[in-house]
Amino acid sequence: MERKVTLAHGDGGELAHKLIQQIFISAFGNGHAARFDSAYLSLKSGEIAVTTDSFVVRPLFFPGGDIGKIAVSGTVNDLAVAGAIPLYLTAGFIIEEGFSLADLRKIVQSLAEEAGKAGVRVVAGDTKVVEKGGADGVYINTTGVGLQRAGSSVDPSRIEAGDDIVVSGTIGDHGIAILAARGELGLMTDLESDCASLNKMIAALIDGGCDVKMMRDPTRGGVATTLVEIAEDFGAVLEIEERTLPIRNEVKGACDILGFDPLYLANEGKVILVVSHADCPQALDILRRFPEGENTAVIGHVAGRGRGTGQLLLETPLGSKRRIHRLSGMMLPRIC
Amino acid sequence: MCVGVPAKVIEKKEYTALVDVMGTKMEVGILFVPEVEIGEYVIVHAGQGMSIIDQTFARQSISEWEKMARADVI
Amino acid sequence: MQTLFEPADPAVAIELAQKVIALADRCKEKFGAMPAFMEVCGSHTMALAKTGVKLILQGHVNLISGPGCPVCVTDQKQIDAMIEVAESDSRIVCTFGDMMRVPGSKRSLLSAKTEGRDVRIVYSPLDAVRIAEENPEKEVVFLGVGFETTVPVLAAAIQMAAHKNINNFSMWATTKLVQPVLRTLLSVKKVKINGFLLPGHVSIVLGEQAYRFLIDEFRMPGVISGFEPVEMLSAIYKLLKMVDEGRPEIINNYKSVVRAGGNKTAQKMMNEFFQPCDESWRGIGMISKSGLEIREKYSRFNAKEKFSIKIGEPKKTPCRCGDMICGLASPEECVLFGKACTPLHPVGPCMVSTEGSCAAHYAYMRKEG
């Protein structure tokens, strides 16, 4: 087999056939389904959940993961936080001409491995090859199909004053790990991306009977932007406390150097939950049993509901409360 | 005006040093603090160490502020 | 790490804040007006807003953001010129992240990058020299803004380029000096303040003696401060004490970092590569000898000499950034603030840099919207 992806790998001929057989089918194992133009899936009756997400990440391989892993966990988490049980994935690859086949194989295997861990099946796929310079290495789109969880209490309209706000671990790990992996700004850290599928942890929480009212995964824009969206979408006043935010020292250090705020850094393996105050201890207990949730912390509470447009407030260690807004534009390292 | 962070020197070469800011490391210049020693802290600005932190003064300042905060008179 | 500058007990900051409030209220009663201090440094503006110090002192101490954000005080014409520098396929323009979104007359460096220009963000100016080394077929230009803390680092970059004979590196320097602008604020702009919170990191280079003139010429107290809540609160406390007792002094409240005579090596580097020049400050105007330009001896590294860039006079906008950095207006008093001018679509530079007074106010103090 060739060592690099060529345009011929995308033309539907002999090479394309080989590429699909040797890299994709060998990893995903659905040889039978691949003989048809569509996959047939059996779903129990009920509402299905569908989500789609495209993954472009630089570098493609980073400490703690790669684009293949994140293409699974990102979509699986979108289903899981919506209260669905993730079941099936499709994966579409856009590959730049000249891309190393060995790297492609690694990415596909990583994707398959993460799908296995999350308990979802990759049932359909597609590859396209674009000319050199037409894409940056590999882009992946995944679409996820899930089934609504029966008896789930997730319903943001029930958010009320007194509910606790919980985050399932340290914040900003992914953002800084990626930045360091790019090597452009000279940061060196042992930090790993937190990217992980959270569906099993979330299932344990719901099956445990915890009164979870709302879940979101704080990816791009970070914890701050996600909480501002929750506050605005549901007209709630959310208050978080700065001193309770779980942040790794390395992340704090990197943020100090570059003038970043960890509240706005991306996470790829965290969930923010609004939980009834009574059920919060049990929720913490369940989440902390999972390696992805061992640093779970209560970071604040719902202070009110239905007053105006909703807002997010941060209580500083001095006791003053300042309003937090969405991330404006992109974060740029500052020296001045 | 000028963001500066305290960083601990963990390795030293002729013109540069490896510093650690709470676990994140970085190579910085020591052109302006050539006398810095391993284990000392420097204030880093735009990739250069600008000042060696005097830990005796740092401790003195903290105890002065504590007294200030807890004095009986305003 | 925090233990270097902060007491182990977080309650100290809260108690200190109470002391500051009590003393400020006493001063207000005694003099019939709320005491007003100007933080010269933009990083203080950010830290005061972010840590909540500004909010907790609201109504007791008036903290005014001064001219110490290098992006905010960079003349629009200079920014237009810098963007123009990027307008060539044969050049790579390197800059600090702060500069990317600053609007010139028509666009920003970020929009130039979007249009395909090679504009790169570096953390250190020395990285730009390295980029020049790796790209010998391109001209690499570093946009050098900054105050006295940054200038020695700019000098180090020129020194490295000179030492390695990297002739495709040059710098577009628009630097600013603290003393001349403070003098202008007090003597020409007549700002109404009771003292200065003096910049911690500029003082590393200058030393505490650099501020003697505040006492000698203006009887204006000043305290050099670090950036943690206790450091800023204790500095404000010391300012209030001097106001209360009518004994203006310059106090170094950042002794662990700032030496009396400053950093001599840094001063020497600055003098070797740069010489004083007249600089135009956005919103303030021309101030004689308030900036530094690259010495003739090193003019081969001076982008202003190397490239002929011609720029027309920028159009005027109702932006009040100039008044803002003189302490003559607050962000809310600008008709553009939060409406036509937001961090996403900044009109003036005070909204661009995260430490600009408008951006800090927008991010941390704004209550509506």
CSV table of N, CA, C and O in Angstrom, one decimal, chain A residues 184-185 232 242 252 257-262 311 313-314 316-325 327-330 332-336, chain C residues 13-14 46 49-53 55-56 70 96-98 100-101 110 121-123 150 233 343-344 354-355 362-364 366-369:
chain,number,residue,atom,x,y,z
A,184,GLU,N,3.9,27.0,19.6
A,184,GLU,CA,4.2,28.3,19.1
A,184,GLU,C,4.6,29.3,20.1
A,184,GLU,O,5.4,30.2,19.9
A,185,LEU,N,4.0,29.2,21.3
A,185,LEU,CA,4.3,30.3,22.3
A,185,LEU,C,5.3,29.8,23.4
A,185,LEU,O,5.5,30.5,24.4
A,232,GLU,N,-28.9,32.8,30.2
A,232,GLU,CA,-29.8,33.6,29.3
A,232,GLU,C,-30.9,32.8,28.7
A,232,GLU,O,-32.0,33.2,28.6
A,242,GLU,N,-15.3,32.1,42.8
A,242,GLU,CA,-14.0,31.9,42.2
A,242,GLU,C,-13.1,30.9,42.9
A,242,GLU,O,-12.4,30.1,42.3
A,252,LYS,N,-3.3,27.4,35.6
A,252,LYS,CA,-3.2,28.7,36.2
A,252,LYS,C,-1.9,29.4,35.8
A,252,LYS,O,-1.9,30.5,35.4
A,257,ILE,N,0.9,33.5,32.5
A,257,ILE,CA,1.9,33.9,31.5
A,257,ILE,C,1.3,34.6,30.3
A,257,ILE,O,1.8,35.6,29.9
A,258,LEU,N,0.2,34.0,29.8
A,258,LEU,CA,-0.4,34.5,28.6
A,258,LEU,C,-1.5,35.6,28.8
A,258,LEU,O,-2.0,36.1,27.8
A,259,GLY,N,-1.9,35.8,30.0
A,259,GLY,CA,-3.0,36.7,30.2
A,259,GLY,C,-4.3,36.1,29.8
A,259,GLY,O,-5.2,36.8,29.4
A,260,PHE,N,-4.5,34.8,30.0
A,260,PHE,CA,-5.8,34.2,29.7
A,260,PHE,C,-6.6,34.0,31.0
A,260,PHE,O,-6.1,34.0,32.1
A,261,ASP,N,-7.9,33.7,30.8
A,261,ASP,CA,-8.8,33.4,31.9
A,261,ASP,C,-9.3,32.0,31.7
A,261,ASP,O,-9.9,31.7,30.7
A,262,PRO,N,-8.9,31.1,32.7
A,262,PRO,CA,-9.3,29.7,32.6
A,262,PRO,C,-10.8,29.5,32.4
A,262,PRO,O,-11.2,28.5,31.8
A,311,GLN,N,-28.4,36.2,34.1
A,311,GLN,CA,-27.0,36.6,34.1
A,311,GLN,C,-26.1,35.7,35.0
A,311,GLN,O,-26.6,35.0,35.8
A,313,LEU,N,-22.9,35.6,37.6
A,313,LEU,CA,-22.1,36.5,38.4
A,313,LEU,C,-21.0,35.6,39.0
A,313,LEU,O,-21.2,34.4,39.3
A,314,LEU,N,-19.8,36.2,39.2
A,314,LEU,CA,-18.7,35.5,39.9
A,314,LEU,C,-18.4,36.2,41.2
A,314,LEU,O,-18.1,37.4,41.2
A,316,THR,N,-15.8,37.1,43.8
A,316,THR,CA,-14.4,37.1,43.9
A,316,THR,C,-14.0,36.7,45.4
A,316,THR,O,-14.9,36.8,46.3
A,317,PRO,N,-12.7,36.3,45.6
A,317,PRO,CA,-12.4,36.0,47.0
A,317,PRO,C,-12.6,37.2,48.0
A,317,PRO,O,-12.7,37.0,49.2
A,318,LEU,N,-12.7,38.4,47.4
A,318,LEU,CA,-12.9,39.6,48.3
A,318,LEU,C,-14.4,39.7,48.7
A,318,LEU,O,-14.8,40.5,49.5
A,319,GLY,N,-15.2,38.9,48.0
A,319,GLY,CA,-16.7,38.9,48.3
A,319,GLY,C,-17.5,39.8,47.4
A,319,GLY,O,-18.7,39.8,47.4
A,320,SER,N,-16.8,40.5,46.5
A,320,SER,CA,-17.6,41.3,45.5
A,320,SER,C,-18.0,40.4,44.4
A,320,SER,O,-17.3,39.5,44.0
A,321,LYS,N,-19.2,40.8,43.8
A,321,LYS,CA,-19.7,39.9,42.7
A,321,LYS,C,-19.6,40.7,41.4
A,321,LYS,O,-20.2,41.7,41.2
A,322,ARG,N,-18.9,40.1,40.4
A,322,ARG,CA,-18.8,40.8,39.1
A,322,ARG,C,-19.5,39.9,38.1
A,322,ARG,O,-19.6,38.7,38.2
A,323,ARG,N,-20.1,40.7,37.1
A,323,ARG,CA,-20.8,40.0,36.0
A,323,ARG,C,-19.8,39.4,35.0
A,323,ARG,O,-18.8,40.0,34.7
A,324,ILE,N,-20.1,38.2,34.6
A,324,ILE,CA,-19.3,37.5,33.6
A,324,ILE,C,-20.1,37.5,32.3
A,324,ILE,O,-21.2,37.1,32.2
A,325,HIS,N,-19.4,37.8,31.2
A,325,HIS,CA,-20.0,37.8,29.9
A,325,HIS,C,-19.4,36.7,29.0
A,325,HIS,O,-18.4,36.1,29.4
A,327,LEU,N,-17.3,35.0,26.0
A,327,LEU,CA,-16.0,35.3,25.4
A,327,LEU,C,-16.2,36.2,24.2
A,327,LEU,O,-17.0,35.9,23.3
A,328,SER,N,-15.6,37.4,24.2
A,328,SER,CA,-15.7,38.3,23.0
A,328,SER,C,-14.5,38.0,22.1
A,328,SER,O,-13.4,38.2,22.5
A,329,GLY,N,-14.8,37.6,20.9
A,329,GLY,CA,-13.7,37.4,19.9
A,329,GLY,C,-12.9,36.2,20.4
A,329,GLY,O,-13.3,35.4,21.2
A,330,MET,N,-11.6,36.2,20.0
A,330,MET,CA,-10.8,35.0,20.4
A,330,MET,C,-9.8,35.5,21.5
A,330,MET,O,-9.5,36.7,21.6
A,332,LEU,N,-6.4,36.2,22.9
A,332,LEU,CA,-5.1,36.4,22.4
A,332,LEU,C,-4.1,36.6,23.5
A,332,LEU,O,-4.4,37.3,24.5
A,333,PRO,N,-2.9,36.0,23.4
A,333,PRO,CA,-2.0,36.2,24.5
A,333,PRO,C,-1.5,37.6,24.5
A,333,PRO,O,-1.4,38.3,23.5
A,334,ARG,N,-1.4,38.1,25.7
A,334,ARG,CA,-1.1,39.5,25.8
A,334,ARG,C,0.2,39.7,26.7
A,334,ARG,O,0.4,38.8,27.6
A,335,ILE,N,1.0,40.6,26.4
A,335,ILE,CA,2.2,40.9,27.2
A,335,ILE,C,2.0,42.2,27.9
A,335,ILE,O,2.7,42.6,28.8
A,336,CYS,N,1.1,43.0,27.3
A,336,CYS,CA,0.9,44.4,27.8
A,336,CYS,C,-0.4,44.4,28.5
A,336,CYS,O,-1.2,43.6,28.3
C,13,ALA,N,-7.1,40.0,53.0
C,13,ALA,CA,-7.5,40.9,51.9
C,13,ALA,C,-8.9,41.6,52.2
C,13,ALA,O,-9.1,42.8,52.0
C,14,ILE,N,-9.8,40.8,52.7
C,14,ILE,CA,-11.1,41.3,53.0
C,14,ILE,C,-11.0,42.3,54.2
C,14,ILE,O,-11.6,43.4,54.1
C,46,MET,N,-6.8,46.0,34.8
C,46,MET,CA,-7.3,44.6,34.7
C,46,MET,C,-7.4,43.9,36.0
C,46,MET,O,-8.4,43.3,36.4
C,49,ALA,N,-10.1,45.2,38.3
C,49,ALA,CA,-11.5,44.8,37.9
C,49,ALA,C,-11.7,43.3,38.1
C,49,ALA,O,-12.7,42.9,38.7
C,50,LYS,N,-10.7,42.5,37.8
C,50,LYS,CA,-10.8,41.1,37.8
C,50,LYS,C,-10.9,40.5,39.2
C,50,LYS,O,-11.7,39.6,39.5
C,51,THR,N,-10.1,41.1,40.1
C,51,THR,CA,-10.1,40.5,41.5
C,51,THR,C,-11.3,41.1,42.3
C,51,THR,O,-11.5,40.7,43.4
C,52,GLY,N,-12.0,42.1,41.8
C,52,GLY,CA,-13.1,42.6,42.5
C,52,GLY,C,-12.8,43.8,43.4
C,52,GLY,O,-13.6,44.3,44.1
C,53,VAL,N,-11.5,44.2,43.4
C,53,VAL,CA,-11.1,45.3,44.3
C,53,VAL,C,-11.8,46.5,43.9
C,53,VAL,O,-12.4,47.3,44.8
C,55,LEU,N,-14.7,46.9,42.4
C,55,LEU,CA,-16.1,46.8,42.8
C,55,LEU,C,-16.3,47.0,44.3
C,55,LEU,O,-17.2,47.8,44.7
C,56,ILE,N,-15.5,46.4,45.1
C,56,ILE,CA,-15.7,46.5,46.5
C,56,ILE,C,-15.4,47.9,47.0
C,56,ILE,O,-16.0,48.4,48.0
C,70,PRO,N,-0.4,50.2,26.5
C,70,PRO,CA,0.4,50.6,25.3
C,70,PRO,C,-0.4,50.6,24.0
C,70,PRO,O,-0.2,51.5,23.1
C,96,PHE,N,2.7,41.4,19.3
C,96,PHE,CA,2.1,40.9,20.5
C,96,PHE,C,0.6,40.7,20.3
C,96,PHE,O,0.0,41.4,19.5
C,97,GLY,N,0.0,39.7,20.9
C,97,GLY,CA,-1.4,39.4,20.7
C,97,GLY,C,-2.3,40.7,20.9
C,97,GLY,O,-3.3,40.8,20.2
C,98,ASP,N,-1.9,41.5,21.8
C,98,ASP,CA,-2.7,42.7,22.0
C,98,ASP,C,-3.0,43.6,20.8
C,98,ASP,O,-4.0,44.2,20.7
C,100,MET,N,-3.4,42.7,17.7
C,100,MET,CA,-4.2,42.1,16.6
C,100,MET,C,-5.5,42.8,16.2
C,100,MET,O,-5.9,42.9,15.1
C,101,ARG,N,-6.3,43.1,17.3
C,101,ARG,CA,-7.6,43.6,17.0
C,101,ARG,C,-7.7,45.1,17.0
C,101,ARG,O,-8.8,45.7,16.9
C,110,LEU,N,-5.7,41.8,12.4
C,110,LEU,CA,-6.5,40.5,12.4
C,110,LEU,C,-7.2,40.4,11.0
C,110,LEU,O,-7.2,39.4,10.4
C,121,ILE,N,1.5,36.0,15.8
C,121,ILE,CA,1.6,36.5,17.2
C,121,ILE,C,2.8,35.8,17.9
C,121,ILE,O,2.9,34.6,17.7
C,122,VAL,N,3.6,36.6,18.5
C,122,VAL,CA,4.7,36.0,19.2
C,122,VAL,C,4.6,36.4,20.7
C,122,VAL,O,4.0,37.4,21.0
C,123,TYR,N,5.2,35.6,21.6
C,123,TYR,CA,5.2,35.9,23.0
C,123,TYR,C,6.4,36.8,23.3
C,123,TYR,O,6.3,37.7,24.1
C,150,THR,N,9.0,46.9,28.5
C,150,THR,CA,9.1,46.2,27.3
C,150,THR,C,10.3,46.6,26.4
C,150,THR,O,10.9,45.8,25.7
C,233,LEU,N,-4.5,46.7,47.5
C,233,LEU,CA,-5.3,47.3,48.7
C,233,LEU,C,-4.3,48.0,49.6
C,233,LEU,O,-4.6,49.1,50.1
C,343,PRO,N,-16.1,44.7,22.6
C,343,PRO,CA,-14.8,44.0,22.3
C,343,PRO,C,-14.8,43.3,21.0
C,343,PRO,O,-13.8,43.1,20.4
C,344,LEU,N,-16.0,42.9,20.5
C,344,LEU,CA,-16.1,42.2,19.2
C,344,LEU,C,-15.9,43.2,18.0
C,344,LEU,O,-15.3,42.9,17.0
C,354,THR,N,-7.3,43.8,26.4
C,354,THR,CA,-8.1,43.3,27.5
C,354,THR,C,-7.9,44.2,28.7
C,354,THR,O,-8.7,44.3,29.7
C,355,GLU,N,-6.8,44.9,28.7
C,355,GLU,CA,-6.5,45.8,29.9
C,355,GLU,C,-6.9,47.2,29.6
C,355,GLU,O,-6.8,48.1,30.5
C,362,TYR,N,-16.1,46.7,30.4
C,362,TYR,CA,-17.1,45.9,29.7
C,362,TYR,C,-17.1,44.5,30.3
C,362,TYR,O,-18.2,43.9,30.5
C,363,ALA,N,-16.0,43.9,30.5
C,363,ALA,CA,-15.9,42.5,30.9
C,363,ALA,C,-16.3,42.3,32.4
C,363,ALA,O,-16.9,41.4,32.8
C,364,TYR,N,-15.9,43.3,33.2
C,364,TYR,CA,-16.0,43.0,34.7
C,364,TYR,C,-17.0,43.9,35.4
C,364,TYR,O,-17.4,43.6,36.5
C,366,ARG,N,-19.6,45.9,33.8
C,366,ARG,CA,-20.9,46.2,33.1
C,366,ARG,C,-22.0,45.4,33.7
C,366,ARG,O,-21.9,44.2,33.9
C,367,LYS,N,-23.1,46.1,34.0
C,367,LYS,CA,-24.2,45.4,34.7
C,367,LYS,C,-25.3,45.1,33.6
C,367,LYS,O,-25.9,44.0,33.7
C,368,GLU,N,-25.6,46.0,32.7
C,368,GLU,CA,-26.7,45.8,31.8
C,368,GLU,C,-26.3,44.9,30.6
C,368,GLU,O,-25.1,44.7,30.3
C,369,GLY,N,-27.3,44.5,29.9
C,369,GLY,CA,-27.1,43.9,28.6
C,369,GLY,C,-26.4,42.6,28.7
C,369,GLY,O,-25.4,42.2,28.4
